[in-house]
Tab-separated table of N, CA and C in Angstrom:
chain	number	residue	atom	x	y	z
X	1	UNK	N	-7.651	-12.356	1.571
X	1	UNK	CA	-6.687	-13.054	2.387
X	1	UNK	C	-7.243	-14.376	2.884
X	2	UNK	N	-8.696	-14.308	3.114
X	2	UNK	CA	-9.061	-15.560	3.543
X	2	UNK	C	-9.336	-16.820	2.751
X	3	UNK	N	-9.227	-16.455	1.538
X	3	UNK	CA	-9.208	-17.560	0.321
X	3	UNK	C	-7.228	-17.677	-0.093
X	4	UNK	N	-6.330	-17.200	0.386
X	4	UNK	CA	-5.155	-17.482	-0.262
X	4	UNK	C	-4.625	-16.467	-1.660
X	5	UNK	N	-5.239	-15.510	-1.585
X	5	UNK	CA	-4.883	-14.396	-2.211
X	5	UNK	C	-4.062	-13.171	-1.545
X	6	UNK	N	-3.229	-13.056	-2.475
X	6	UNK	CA	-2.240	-12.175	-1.483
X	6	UNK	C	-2.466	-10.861	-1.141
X	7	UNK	N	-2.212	-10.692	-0.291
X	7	UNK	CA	-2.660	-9.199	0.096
X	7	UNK	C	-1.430	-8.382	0.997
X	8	UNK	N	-0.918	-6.810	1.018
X	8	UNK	CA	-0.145	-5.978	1.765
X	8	UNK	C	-1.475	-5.468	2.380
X	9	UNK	N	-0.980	-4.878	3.328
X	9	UNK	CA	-1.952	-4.034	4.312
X	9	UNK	C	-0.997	-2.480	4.860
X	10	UNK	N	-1.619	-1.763	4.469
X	10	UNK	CA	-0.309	-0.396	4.981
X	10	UNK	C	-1.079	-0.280	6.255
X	11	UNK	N	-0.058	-0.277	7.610
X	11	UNK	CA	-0.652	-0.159	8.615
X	11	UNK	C	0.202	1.794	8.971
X	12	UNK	N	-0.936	2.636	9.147
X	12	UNK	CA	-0.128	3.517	9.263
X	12	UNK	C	-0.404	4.177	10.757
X	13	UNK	N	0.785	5.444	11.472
X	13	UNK	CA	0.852	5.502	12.777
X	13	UNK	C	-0.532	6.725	12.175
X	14	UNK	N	-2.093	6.271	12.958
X	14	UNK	CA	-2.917	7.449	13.128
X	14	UNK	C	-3.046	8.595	13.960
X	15	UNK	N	-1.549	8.754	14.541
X	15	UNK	CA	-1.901	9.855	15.414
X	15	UNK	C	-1.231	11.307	14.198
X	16	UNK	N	-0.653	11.164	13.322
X	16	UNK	CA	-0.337	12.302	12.595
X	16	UNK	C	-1.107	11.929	11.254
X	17	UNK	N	-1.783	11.182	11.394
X	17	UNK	CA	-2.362	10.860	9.799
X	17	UNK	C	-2.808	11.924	9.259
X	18	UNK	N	-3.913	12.754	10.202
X	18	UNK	CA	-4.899	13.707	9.903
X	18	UNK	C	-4.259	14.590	9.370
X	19	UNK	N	-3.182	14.902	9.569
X	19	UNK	CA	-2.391	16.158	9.928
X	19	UNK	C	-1.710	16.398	8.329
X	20	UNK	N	-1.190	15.468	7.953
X	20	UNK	CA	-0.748	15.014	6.616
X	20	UNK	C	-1.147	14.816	5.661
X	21	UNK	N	-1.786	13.796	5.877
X	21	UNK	CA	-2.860	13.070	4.508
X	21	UNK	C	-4.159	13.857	3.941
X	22	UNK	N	-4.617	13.042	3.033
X	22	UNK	CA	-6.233	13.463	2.459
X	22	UNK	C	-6.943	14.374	3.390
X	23	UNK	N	-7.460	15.673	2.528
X	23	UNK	CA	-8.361	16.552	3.103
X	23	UNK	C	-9.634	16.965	2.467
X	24	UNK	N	-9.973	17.207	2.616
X	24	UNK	CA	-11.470	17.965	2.006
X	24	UNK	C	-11.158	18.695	0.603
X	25	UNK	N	-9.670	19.693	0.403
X	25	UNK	CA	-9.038	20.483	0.215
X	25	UNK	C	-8.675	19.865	-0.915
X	26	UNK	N	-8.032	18.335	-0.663
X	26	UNK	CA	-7.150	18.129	-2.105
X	26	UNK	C	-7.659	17.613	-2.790
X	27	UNK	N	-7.484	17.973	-4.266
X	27	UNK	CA	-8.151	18.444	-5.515
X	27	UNK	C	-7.188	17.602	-6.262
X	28	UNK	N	-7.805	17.456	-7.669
X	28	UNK	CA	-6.368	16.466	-8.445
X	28	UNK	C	-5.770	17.945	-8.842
X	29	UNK	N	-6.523	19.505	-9.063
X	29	UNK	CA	-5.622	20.221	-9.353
X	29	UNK	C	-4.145	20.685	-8.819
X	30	UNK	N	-3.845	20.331	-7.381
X	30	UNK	CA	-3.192	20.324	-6.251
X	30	UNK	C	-1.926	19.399	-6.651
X	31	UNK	N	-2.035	18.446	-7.750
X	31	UNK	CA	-1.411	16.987	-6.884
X	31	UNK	C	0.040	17.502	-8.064
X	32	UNK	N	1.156	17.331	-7.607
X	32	UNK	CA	1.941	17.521	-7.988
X	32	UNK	C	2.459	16.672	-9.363
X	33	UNK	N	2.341	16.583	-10.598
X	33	UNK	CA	3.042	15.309	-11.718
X	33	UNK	C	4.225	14.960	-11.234
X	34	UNK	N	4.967	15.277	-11.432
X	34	UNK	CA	6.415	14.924	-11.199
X	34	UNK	C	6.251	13.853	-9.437
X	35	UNK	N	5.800	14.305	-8.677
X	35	UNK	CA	5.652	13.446	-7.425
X	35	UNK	C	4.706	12.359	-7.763
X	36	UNK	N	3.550	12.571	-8.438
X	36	UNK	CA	2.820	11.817	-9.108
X	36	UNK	C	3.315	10.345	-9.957
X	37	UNK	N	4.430	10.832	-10.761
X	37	UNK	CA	4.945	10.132	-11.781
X	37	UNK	C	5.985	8.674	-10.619
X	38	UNK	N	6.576	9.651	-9.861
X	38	UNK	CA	7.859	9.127	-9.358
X	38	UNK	C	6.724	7.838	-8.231
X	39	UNK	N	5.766	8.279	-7.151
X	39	UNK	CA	4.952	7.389	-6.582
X	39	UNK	C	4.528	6.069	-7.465
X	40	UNK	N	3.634	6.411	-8.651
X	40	UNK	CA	3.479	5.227	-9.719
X	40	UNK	C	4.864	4.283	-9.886
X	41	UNK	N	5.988	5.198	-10.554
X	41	UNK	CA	6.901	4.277	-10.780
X	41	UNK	C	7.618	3.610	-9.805
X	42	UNK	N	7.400	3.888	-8.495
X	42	UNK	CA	8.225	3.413	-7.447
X	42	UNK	C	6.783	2.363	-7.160
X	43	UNK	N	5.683	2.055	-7.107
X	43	UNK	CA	4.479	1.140	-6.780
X	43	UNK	C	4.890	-0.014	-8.187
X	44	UNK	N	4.621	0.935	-9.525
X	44	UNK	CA	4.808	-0.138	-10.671
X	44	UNK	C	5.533	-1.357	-10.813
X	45	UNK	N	7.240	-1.137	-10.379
X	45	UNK	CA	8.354	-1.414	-10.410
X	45	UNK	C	8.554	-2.425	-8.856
X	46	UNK	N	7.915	-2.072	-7.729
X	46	UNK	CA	7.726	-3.045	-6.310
X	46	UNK	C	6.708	-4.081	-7.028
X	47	UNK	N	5.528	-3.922	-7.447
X	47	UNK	CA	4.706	-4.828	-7.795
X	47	UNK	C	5.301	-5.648	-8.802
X	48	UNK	N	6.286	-5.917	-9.753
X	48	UNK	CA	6.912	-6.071	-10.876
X	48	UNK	C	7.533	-7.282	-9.986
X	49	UNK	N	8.539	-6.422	-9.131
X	49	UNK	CA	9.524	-7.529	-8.663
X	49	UNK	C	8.908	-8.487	-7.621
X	50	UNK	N	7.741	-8.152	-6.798
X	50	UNK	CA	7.007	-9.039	-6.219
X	50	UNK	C	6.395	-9.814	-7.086
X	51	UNK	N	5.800	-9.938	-8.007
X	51	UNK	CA	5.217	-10.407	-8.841
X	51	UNK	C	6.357	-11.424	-9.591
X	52	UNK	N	7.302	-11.410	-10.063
X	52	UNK	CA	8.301	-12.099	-10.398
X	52	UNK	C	8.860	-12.899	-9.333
X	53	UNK	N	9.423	-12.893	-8.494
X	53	UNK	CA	9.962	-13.374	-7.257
X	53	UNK	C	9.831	-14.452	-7.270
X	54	UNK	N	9.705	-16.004	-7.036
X	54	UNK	CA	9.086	-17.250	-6.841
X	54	UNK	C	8.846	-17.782	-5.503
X	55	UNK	N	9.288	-16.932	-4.533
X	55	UNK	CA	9.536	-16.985	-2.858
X	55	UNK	C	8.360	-16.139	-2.613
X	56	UNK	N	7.768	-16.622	-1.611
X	56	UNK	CA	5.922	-15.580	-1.002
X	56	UNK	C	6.955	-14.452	-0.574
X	57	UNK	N	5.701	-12.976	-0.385
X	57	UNK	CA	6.520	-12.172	0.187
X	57	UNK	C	6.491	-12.360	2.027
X	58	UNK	N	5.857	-13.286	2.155
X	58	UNK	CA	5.180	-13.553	3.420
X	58	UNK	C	4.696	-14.754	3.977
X	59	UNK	N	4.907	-15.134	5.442
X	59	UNK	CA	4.535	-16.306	5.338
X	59	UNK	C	2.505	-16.662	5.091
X	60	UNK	N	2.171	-17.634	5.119
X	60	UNK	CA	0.633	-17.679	4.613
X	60	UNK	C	-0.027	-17.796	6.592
X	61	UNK	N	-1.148	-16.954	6.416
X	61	UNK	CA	-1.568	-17.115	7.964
X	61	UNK	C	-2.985	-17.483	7.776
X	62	UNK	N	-3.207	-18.322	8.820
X	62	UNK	CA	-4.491	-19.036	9.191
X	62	UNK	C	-5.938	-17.686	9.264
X	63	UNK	N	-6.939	-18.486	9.106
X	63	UNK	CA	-8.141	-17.846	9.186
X	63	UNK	C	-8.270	-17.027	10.713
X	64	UNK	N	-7.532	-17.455	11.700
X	64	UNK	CA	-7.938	-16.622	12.856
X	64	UNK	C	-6.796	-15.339	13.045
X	65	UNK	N	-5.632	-15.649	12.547
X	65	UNK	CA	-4.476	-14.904	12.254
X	65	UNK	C	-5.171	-13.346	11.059
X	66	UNK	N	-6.118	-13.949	10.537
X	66	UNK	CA	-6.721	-12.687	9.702
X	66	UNK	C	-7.642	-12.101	10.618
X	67	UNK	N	-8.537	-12.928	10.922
X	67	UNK	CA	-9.536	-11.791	11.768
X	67	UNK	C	-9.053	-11.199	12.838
X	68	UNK	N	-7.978	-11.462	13.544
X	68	UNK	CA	-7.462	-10.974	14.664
X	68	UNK	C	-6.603	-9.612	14.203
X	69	UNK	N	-6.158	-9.646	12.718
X	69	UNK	CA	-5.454	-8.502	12.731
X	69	UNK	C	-6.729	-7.783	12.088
């Protein structure tokens, strides 16, 4: 971000993160294909149309605007 390369940031709420997400536990044997498939194609297909677009997805923020977040 600080050279002008674009970047998303997932900011997520950490008070249920734990509760939900990644565990010790999950295994790729665990991971569902079909949910698997549908996540990729819904990431593939956002990156596609961002990537095409000719409009930023965002406005561009200064060097202190980065370290502050």
């Amino acid at each position: 971000m600080l050279y002008g390369v674009p970047a998303l940031d997932l900011w997520v709420d950490m008070k249920p993160y734990m509760e939900v997400h990644h565990k010790s536990s999950d295994t790729v044997d665990k991971v569902d294909p079909l949910d698997f498939k549908a996540g990729s194609q819904f990431w593939r297909s956002r990156t596609y149309v961002i990537a095409q677009n000719p409009q930023p997805i965002a406005p561009h923020i200064d060097h202190a605007a980065v370290v502050k977040s």
